[in-house]
Amino acid sequence: MSKKKEILYHVIFWLLFVGLEQLLRSITIDKNLNTTWSILQNLGFVSLELLIFYINYLFICPKTIPNKKWRLLIVAQFGLLILFPAIRFFYEEIILFKIIGYHNYDMRDLTSVYYIYDNSYYSIRIMLFSLVGYFMKYLWNTSAQVNQLTLEKKQAELLALKNQLSPHFLFNSLNGFYSDLYDTNPKVADDIMKLSEMLRYVTYESENDMVLLKDEVVFLQNYIDLFKRRFDGGVAVTFTHPHDTGMYKIPSLLLIHFLENAFKHGITDDFDSPVTISIKTEAGRLIFTTTNKYRVTQSYDEHGIGNKNISQRLSIMYPENHSLVLEQDAQYYNVTLNIPLS
């Protein structure tokens, strides 16, 4: 849902909600009430409804519903149930009383329990409206994102079919080259085997949304080895990763984008400042970092298509539960990715 459309829906809702509420007040309100007090009380009450609605809609719901933190959501609703009458009491019975000299409730017999109970209708009502509004927005956006991903996947599959050369032919050919060179030129044979493994991984594993972290690590290592081979070992790069990654899974072909960028834009022949790639697993999360020195004349495009696609993919898969930080100073470019492990 676009921001303009969302704002329009909110304006329509509040015009109808406040309009009907004011119509009801005009029918039921005591005509003998002080007019100034009535106007100020009404303005404060509507402002309080707006405040509670958007605290729930803009802060509580986005932090709890996408991450399925239902206990925290329930606790927060009870908090709003107390906050509503607390603010109303402070405004009407303290501030307005000092200004107008008029109480809304009989203060002699008023208790906090009764005041909260008497206001529960208004507080629960506005909380429910905000919850329903957020759920509608969340379902709308989720449906749109799923449809967009489905469309992009179908387009990618169609493009792959148009450009497809039988993978079995490629793998069999590479395996044949490997066998021919195994005895005479083992280094080249080893490179051919790595290339075959990479092609197999890209061809088959990319069809899956999630892959084993250990397979992704092997894929990155093979990529680095072939890149070094291409430049006769004159590549300054360090790659650290845990030796035991268990059965953790991550989105397929997620990390290669950042590795390619580091090699493409970074200075790869400076052994005093090598390209650094690091993978860590901590508390059920993946922390992936790349650091590379770059030439002053070469600047990264942080808003390029690749980064946008990665950010969109992460937002869909891990809403409110990931971080992707891209930092650039005068000499170095740093990427830090933090996502939950499956």
CSV table of C-alpha atoms in Angstrom, one decimal:
chain,number,residue,atom,x,y,z
A,1,MET,CA,0.0,0.0,0.0
A,2,SER,CA,1.4,3.4,-1.0
A,3,LYS,CA,1.8,6.1,1.6
A,4,LYS,CA,-0.6,8.4,-0.2
A,5,LYS,CA,-3.3,5.8,-0.3
A,6,GLU,CA,-2.7,4.9,3.4
A,7,ILE,CA,-2.9,8.6,4.4
A,8,LEU,CA,-6.1,9.0,2.4
A,9,TYR,CA,-7.7,6.0,4.1
A,10,HIS,CA,-6.8,7.4,7.5
A,11,VAL,CA,-8.2,10.8,6.7
A,12,ILE,CA,-11.5,9.2,5.6
A,13,PHE,CA,-11.6,7.1,8.7
A,14,TRP,CA,-11.1,10.0,11.1
A,15,LEU,CA,-13.6,12.2,9.3
A,16,LEU,CA,-16.2,9.5,9.6
A,17,PHE,CA,-15.2,8.5,13.2
A,18,VAL,CA,-15.0,12.0,14.6
A,19,GLY,CA,-18.0,13.2,12.7
A,20,LEU,CA,-20.3,10.4,14.0
A,21,GLU,CA,-18.9,10.8,17.5
A,22,GLN,CA,-19.6,14.6,17.5
A,23,LEU,CA,-23.1,13.9,16.2
A,24,LEU,CA,-23.7,11.5,19.1
A,25,ARG,CA,-22.3,14.1,21.6
A,26,SER,CA,-24.6,16.8,20.2
A,27,ILE,CA,-27.6,14.6,20.9
A,28,THR,CA,-26.6,13.3,24.3
A,29,ILE,CA,-24.5,16.1,25.8
A,30,ASP,CA,-26.0,18.1,28.7
A,31,LYS,CA,-26.9,21.5,27.3
A,32,ASN,CA,-26.2,23.1,30.7
A,33,LEU,CA,-22.5,22.3,30.7
A,34,ASN,CA,-20.0,25.1,30.5
A,35,THR,CA,-19.3,25.8,26.8
A,36,THR,CA,-15.6,26.5,27.2
A,37,TRP,CA,-15.1,23.4,29.3
A,38,SER,CA,-17.0,21.3,26.8
A,39,ILE,CA,-15.0,22.5,23.8
A,40,LEU,CA,-11.6,22.0,25.6
A,41,GLN,CA,-12.7,18.6,26.9
A,42,ASN,CA,-13.8,17.5,23.5
A,43,LEU,CA,-10.6,18.7,21.8
A,44,GLY,CA,-8.5,16.9,24.4
A,45,PHE,CA,-10.6,13.7,24.2
A,46,VAL,CA,-10.2,13.5,20.3
A,47,SER,CA,-6.5,14.3,20.6
A,48,LEU,CA,-6.1,11.5,23.2
A,49,GLU,CA,-7.9,9.0,20.8
A,50,LEU,CA,-5.5,10.0,18.0
A,51,LEU,CA,-2.5,9.6,20.4
A,52,ILE,CA,-3.5,6.1,21.5
A,53,PHE,CA,-4.4,5.0,18.0
A,54,TYR,CA,-1.1,5.9,16.5
A,55,ILE,CA,1.0,4.7,19.4
A,56,ASN,CA,-0.5,1.3,18.7
A,57,TYR,CA,-0.6,1.6,14.9
A,58,LEU,CA,2.9,3.1,14.3
A,59,PHE,CA,5.0,1.7,17.2
A,60,ILE,CA,3.5,-1.3,19.0
A,61,CYS,CA,2.0,-3.2,16.1
A,62,PRO,CA,5.0,-3.0,13.8
A,63,LYS,CA,7.3,-4.2,16.6
A,64,THR,CA,5.2,-7.2,17.6
A,65,ILE,CA,2.8,-8.5,14.9
A,66,PRO,CA,5.4,-9.1,12.0
A,67,ASN,CA,7.7,-11.0,14.5
A,68,LYS,CA,4.7,-12.8,16.1
A,69,LYS,CA,5.5,-11.4,19.6
A,70,TRP,CA,2.0,-12.0,20.8
A,71,ARG,CA,2.7,-11.8,24.5
A,72,LEU,CA,4.4,-8.4,24.1
A,73,LEU,CA,1.4,-7.2,22.0
A,74,ILE,CA,-1.0,-8.3,24.7
A,75,VAL,CA,1.1,-6.6,27.5
A,76,ALA,CA,1.3,-3.4,25.4
A,77,GLN,CA,-2.5,-3.4,25.0
A,78,PHE,CA,-3.0,-3.6,28.7
A,79,GLY,CA,-0.5,-0.7,29.0
A,80,LEU,CA,-2.6,1.4,26.7
A,81,LEU,CA,-5.7,0.4,28.7
A,82,ILE,CA,-4.1,2.1,31.7
A,83,LEU,CA,-2.5,5.0,29.7
A,84,PHE,CA,-5.7,6.2,28.2
A,85,PRO,CA,-7.5,7.0,31.5
A,86,ALA,CA,-4.3,8.2,33.1
A,87,ILE,CA,-3.8,10.9,30.4
A,88,ARG,CA,-7.5,11.7,30.4
A,89,PHE,CA,-7.6,12.2,34.1
A,90,PHE,CA,-4.5,14.4,34.1
A,91,TYR,CA,-5.9,16.6,31.4
A,92,GLU,CA,-9.6,16.8,32.5
A,93,GLU,CA,-9.4,16.6,36.2
A,94,ILE,CA,-6.2,18.5,36.9
A,95,ILE,CA,-5.4,20.8,34.0
A,96,LEU,CA,-8.9,21.8,32.9
A,97,PHE,CA,-10.0,22.0,36.5
A,98,LYS,CA,-7.3,24.6,37.1
A,99,ILE,CA,-8.4,26.6,34.0
A,100,ILE,CA,-12.2,26.3,34.2
A,101,GLY,CA,-12.8,25.1,37.7
A,102,TYR,CA,-15.0,22.2,36.6
A,103,HIS,CA,-14.6,18.5,37.2
A,104,ASN,CA,-15.9,15.8,34.7
A,105,TYR,CA,-16.4,13.3,37.6
A,106,ASP,CA,-17.5,13.6,41.1
A,107,MET,CA,-14.1,13.6,42.8
A,108,ARG,CA,-15.5,12.7,46.3
A,109,ASP,CA,-16.4,9.1,45.4
A,110,LEU,CA,-14.1,8.5,42.4
A,111,THR,CA,-11.7,5.6,42.6
A,112,SER,CA,-8.9,4.7,40.1
A,113,VAL,CA,-10.5,1.2,39.5
A,114,TYR,CA,-13.8,2.7,38.6
A,115,TYR,CA,-12.2,5.5,36.5
A,116,ILE,CA,-10.3,2.9,34.4
A,117,TYR,CA,-13.4,0.7,34.1
A,118,ASP,CA,-15.6,3.7,33.1
A,119,ASN,CA,-13.1,4.7,30.3
A,120,SER,CA,-12.4,1.1,29.2
A,121,TYR,CA,-15.1,1.4,26.5
A,122,TYR,CA,-13.4,4.3,24.8
A,123,SER,CA,-9.8,2.9,25.2
A,124,ILE,CA,-10.7,-0.6,24.0
A,125,ARG,CA,-12.6,0.8,21.1
A,126,ILE,CA,-9.8,2.9,19.8
A,127,MET,CA,-7.3,0.1,20.4
A,128,LEU,CA,-9.4,-2.3,18.4
A,129,PHE,CA,-9.7,0.2,15.5
A,130,SER,CA,-5.9,0.6,15.4
A,131,LEU,CA,-5.3,-3.2,15.5
A,132,VAL,CA,-7.8,-3.8,12.7
A,133,GLY,CA,-6.3,-1.0,10.7
A,134,TYR,CA,-2.8,-2.3,11.1
A,135,PHE,CA,-3.8,-5.9,10.3
A,136,MET,CA,-5.5,-4.8,7.1
A,137,LYS,CA,-2.4,-2.9,6.1
A,138,TYR,CA,-0.1,-5.8,7.0
A,139,LEU,CA,-2.2,-8.3,5.0
A,140,TRP,CA,-2.4,-6.0,2.1
A,141,ASN,CA,1.4,-5.4,2.0
A,142,THR,CA,2.2,-9.1,2.5
A,143,SER,CA,-0.1,-10.1,-0.3
A,144,ALA,CA,1.4,-7.6,-2.6
A,145,GLN,CA,4.9,-8.7,-1.7
A,146,VAL,CA,4.1,-12.4,-2.3
A,147,ASN,CA,2.5,-11.5,-5.7
A,148,GLN,CA,5.6,-9.5,-6.7
A,149,LEU,CA,8.0,-12.3,-5.7
A,150,THR,CA,5.9,-14.8,-7.6
A,151,LEU,CA,5.9,-12.7,-10.7
A,152,GLU,CA,9.7,-12.1,-10.4
A,153,LYS,CA,10.3,-15.8,-10.0
A,154,LYS,CA,8.2,-16.7,-13.0
A,155,GLN,CA,10.1,-14.0,-15.0
A,156,ALA,CA,13.4,-15.5,-13.9
A,157,GLU,CA,12.3,-19.0,-14.8
A,158,LEU,CA,11.2,-17.8,-18.2
A,159,LEU,CA,14.5,-16.1,-18.8
A,160,ALA,CA,16.4,-19.2,-17.6
A,161,LEU,CA,14.5,-21.3,-20.1
A,162,LYS,CA,15.2,-19.0,-22.9
A,163,ASN,CA,19.0,-19.0,-22.2
A,164,GLN,CA,19.2,-22.6,-21.0
A,165,LEU,CA,21.9,-24.9,-22.1
A,166,SER,CA,21.4,-28.5,-20.8
A,167,PRO,CA,23.2,-28.5,-17.4
A,168,HIS,CA,23.9,-32.2,-17.7
A,169,PHE,CA,25.8,-31.5,-20.9
A,170,LEU,CA,27.9,-28.8,-19.1
A,171,PHE,CA,28.6,-31.0,-16.1
A,172,ASN,CA,29.5,-34.1,-18.1
A,173,SER,CA,31.8,-32.0,-20.3
A,174,LEU,CA,33.6,-30.4,-17.3
A,175,ASN,CA,33.9,-33.8,-15.6
A,176,GLY,CA,35.4,-35.1,-18.8
A,177,PHE,CA,38.0,-32.3,-18.8
A,178,TYR,CA,38.7,-33.0,-15.1
A,179,SER,CA,39.4,-36.7,-15.9
A,180,ASP,CA,41.7,-35.8,-18.8
A,181,LEU,CA,43.7,-33.3,-16.8
A,182,TYR,CA,43.8,-35.1,-13.4
A,183,ASP,CA,47.2,-36.8,-14.0
A,184,THR,CA,48.9,-34.2,-16.3
A,185,ASN,CA,47.7,-30.9,-14.8
A,186,PRO,CA,46.1,-31.4,-11.4
A,187,LYS,CA,45.8,-27.7,-10.6
A,188,VAL,CA,43.7,-27.0,-13.7
A,189,ALA,CA,41.7,-30.2,-13.0
A,190,ASP,CA,41.0,-29.0,-9.4
A,191,ASP,CA,39.9,-25.6,-10.8
A,192,ILE,CA,37.6,-27.3,-13.3
A,193,MET,CA,36.1,-29.4,-10.4
A,194,LYS,CA,35.4,-26.2,-8.4
A,195,LEU,CA,33.8,-24.6,-11.4
A,196,SER,CA,31.6,-27.6,-11.9
A,197,GLU,CA,30.5,-27.6,-8.3
A,198,MET,CA,29.7,-23.8,-8.5
A,199,LEU,CA,27.6,-24.3,-11.7
A,200,ARG,CA,25.8,-27.3,-10.1
A,201,TYR,CA,25.1,-25.2,-7.0
A,202,VAL,CA,23.8,-22.2,-8.9
A,203,THR,CA,21.8,-24.4,-11.2
A,204,TYR,CA,20.0,-26.5,-8.6
A,205,GLU,CA,20.3,-24.8,-5.2
A,206,SER,CA,19.0,-21.5,-6.6
A,207,GLU,CA,15.7,-23.2,-7.1
A,208,ASN,CA,15.3,-23.5,-3.3
A,209,ASP,CA,14.5,-20.5,-1.1
A,210,MET,CA,16.8,-21.8,1.7
A,211,VAL,CA,20.1,-23.6,1.5
A,212,LEU,CA,22.5,-25.1,4.1
A,213,LEU,CA,25.0,-22.5,5.4
A,214,LYS,CA,27.8,-25.0,4.9
A,215,ASP,CA,27.0,-25.3,1.2
A,216,GLU,CA,27.0,-21.5,0.8
A,217,VAL,CA,30.4,-21.3,2.5
A,218,VAL,CA,31.8,-23.9,0.1
A,219,PHE,CA,30.4,-21.9,-2.8
A,220,LEU,CA,32.0,-18.7,-1.6
A,221,GLN,CA,35.4,-20.5,-1.0
A,222,ASN,CA,35.3,-21.9,-4.5
A,223,TYR,CA,34.6,-18.4,-5.9
A,224,ILE,CA,37.5,-16.9,-4.0
A,225,ASP,CA,39.8,-19.7,-5.1
A,226,LEU,CA,38.9,-19.3,-8.8
A,227,PHE,CA,39.3,-15.5,-8.5
A,228,LYS,CA,42.8,-16.0,-7.0
A,229,ARG,CA,43.6,-18.4,-9.8
A,230,ARG,CA,42.5,-15.9,-12.4
A,231,PHE,CA,45.1,-13.4,-11.2
A,232,ASP,CA,47.9,-16.0,-10.4
A,233,GLY,CA,47.4,-15.7,-6.7
A,234,GLY,CA,47.9,-11.9,-6.7
A,235,VAL,CA,44.7,-11.3,-4.7
A,236,ALA,CA,44.7,-10.1,-1.1
A,237,VAL,CA,41.7,-11.7,0.5
A,238,THR,CA,41.0,-13.3,3.9
A,239,PHE,CA,37.9,-15.5,4.4
A,240,THR,CA,37.0,-16.6,7.9
A,241,HIS,CA,34.1,-18.8,8.8
A,242,PRO,CA,33.1,-21.4,11.4
A,243,HIS,CA,34.2,-24.9,10.6
A,244,ASP,CA,31.0,-26.4,12.1
A,245,THR,CA,27.9,-24.7,10.7
A,246,GLY,CA,25.5,-27.5,11.7
A,247,MET,CA,22.3,-27.7,9.8
A,248,TYR,CA,21.7,-23.9,9.8
A,249,LYS,CA,20.0,-22.6,6.6
A,250,ILE,CA,20.1,-19.2,5.0
A,251,PRO,CA,18.5,-17.7,1.8
A,252,SER,CA,20.1,-19.1,-1.3
A,253,LEU,CA,22.7,-17.1,-3.2
A,254,LEU,CA,22.4,-14.2,-0.7
A,255,LEU,CA,26.0,-13.6,0.2
A,256,ILE,CA,27.7,-13.8,-3.2
A,257,HIS,CA,26.4,-10.4,-4.2
A,258,PHE,CA,28.5,-8.7,-1.5
A,259,LEU,CA,31.5,-10.8,-2.3
A,260,GLU,CA,31.3,-9.9,-6.0
A,261,ASN,CA,31.0,-6.2,-5.1
A,262,ALA,CA,34.0,-6.4,-2.9
A,263,PHE,CA,36.1,-7.9,-5.7
A,264,LYS,CA,34.6,-5.7,-8.4
A,265,HIS,CA,35.1,-2.3,-6.7
A,266,GLY,CA,37.8,-3.1,-4.1
A,267,ILE,CA,41.5,-3.0,-4.3
A,268,THR,CA,42.5,-6.6,-4.4
A,269,ASP,CA,46.3,-6.4,-4.7
A,270,ASP,CA,47.1,-4.6,-1.5
A,271,PHE,CA,48.3,-7.3,0.9
A,272,ASP,CA,48.5,-4.7,3.7
A,273,SER,CA,44.8,-4.0,3.4
A,274,PRO,CA,43.2,-7.2,2.1
A,275,VAL,CA,39.6,-7.7,1.2
A,276,THR,CA,38.1,-9.3,4.4
A,277,ILE,CA,35.1,-11.6,4.4
A,278,SER,CA,33.8,-13.0,7.7
A,279,ILE,CA,31.0,-15.3,8.6
A,280,LYS,CA,30.0,-15.7,12.2
A,281,THR,CA,27.1,-17.6,13.9
A,282,GLU,CA,26.0,-16.1,17.3
A,283,ALA,CA,22.9,-16.9,19.3
A,284,GLY,CA,21.1,-18.3,16.3
A,285,ARG,CA,22.0,-15.5,14.0
A,286,LEU,CA,24.3,-15.0,11.0
A,287,ILE,CA,26.7,-12.1,11.0
A,288,PHE,CA,28.3,-11.6,7.6
A,289,THR,CA,30.8,-8.8,7.0
A,290,THR,CA,32.9,-7.6,4.1
A,291,THR,CA,35.6,-4.9,4.3
A,292,ASN,CA,37.6,-3.6,1.3
A,293,LYS,CA,39.7,-0.7,0.5
A,294,TYR,CA,38.7,1.1,-2.7
A,295,ARG,CA,40.2,3.8,-4.9
A,296,VAL,CA,39.1,7.3,-4.3
A,297,THR,CA,37.9,7.7,-7.9
A,298,GLN,CA,35.8,4.6,-7.5
A,299,SER,CA,32.6,5.0,-5.4
A,300,TYR,CA,29.9,2.5,-4.6
A,301,ASP,CA,26.4,2.9,-5.6
A,302,GLU,CA,24.5,2.1,-2.4
A,303,HIS,CA,21.2,2.4,-4.1
A,304,GLY,CA,22.0,0.2,-7.1
A,305,ILE,CA,19.7,-2.5,-8.3
A,306,GLY,CA,21.6,-5.3,-6.6
A,307,ASN,CA,21.4,-3.8,-3.2
A,308,LYS,CA,17.7,-2.8,-3.7
A,309,ASN,CA,16.8,-6.4,-4.6
A,310,ILE,CA,18.7,-7.7,-1.6
A,311,SER,CA,17.0,-5.2,0.7
A,312,GLN,CA,13.6,-6.1,-0.7
A,313,ARG,CA,14.3,-9.8,-0.3
A,314,LEU,CA,15.4,-9.4,3.3
A,315,SER,CA,12.4,-7.2,4.1
A,316,ILE,CA,10.0,-9.8,2.9
A,317,MET,CA,11.8,-12.8,4.5
A,318,TYR,CA,12.7,-11.1,7.8
A,319,PRO,CA,10.5,-8.1,8.4
A,320,GLU,CA,11.7,-6.1,11.4
A,321,ASN,CA,14.2,-8.9,12.2
A,322,HIS,CA,17.3,-8.2,10.2
A,323,SER,CA,19.8,-5.4,9.6
A,324,LEU,CA,21.9,-4.5,6.5
A,325,VAL,CA,24.4,-1.7,7.1
A,326,LEU,CA,26.4,-0.3,4.2
A,327,GLU,CA,29.2,2.1,5.3
A,328,GLN,CA,31.6,4.0,3.2
A,329,ASP,CA,34.4,6.4,4.4
A,330,ALA,CA,37.3,8.0,2.6
A,331,GLN,CA,39.1,4.6,2.0
A,332,TYR,CA,37.0,1.7,3.0
A,333,TYR,CA,33.6,0.2,2.2
A,334,ASN,CA,32.0,-2.0,4.9
A,335,VAL,CA,29.0,-4.3,4.7
A,336,THR,CA,27.4,-5.9,7.8
A,337,LEU,CA,24.5,-8.3,7.4
A,338,ASN,CA,22.6,-9.7,10.4
A,339,ILE,CA,19.8,-12.2,9.9
A,340,PRO,CA,18.3,-15.1,11.9
A,341,LEU,CA,19.4,-18.6,11.1
A,342,SER,CA,16.8,-21.2,10.3
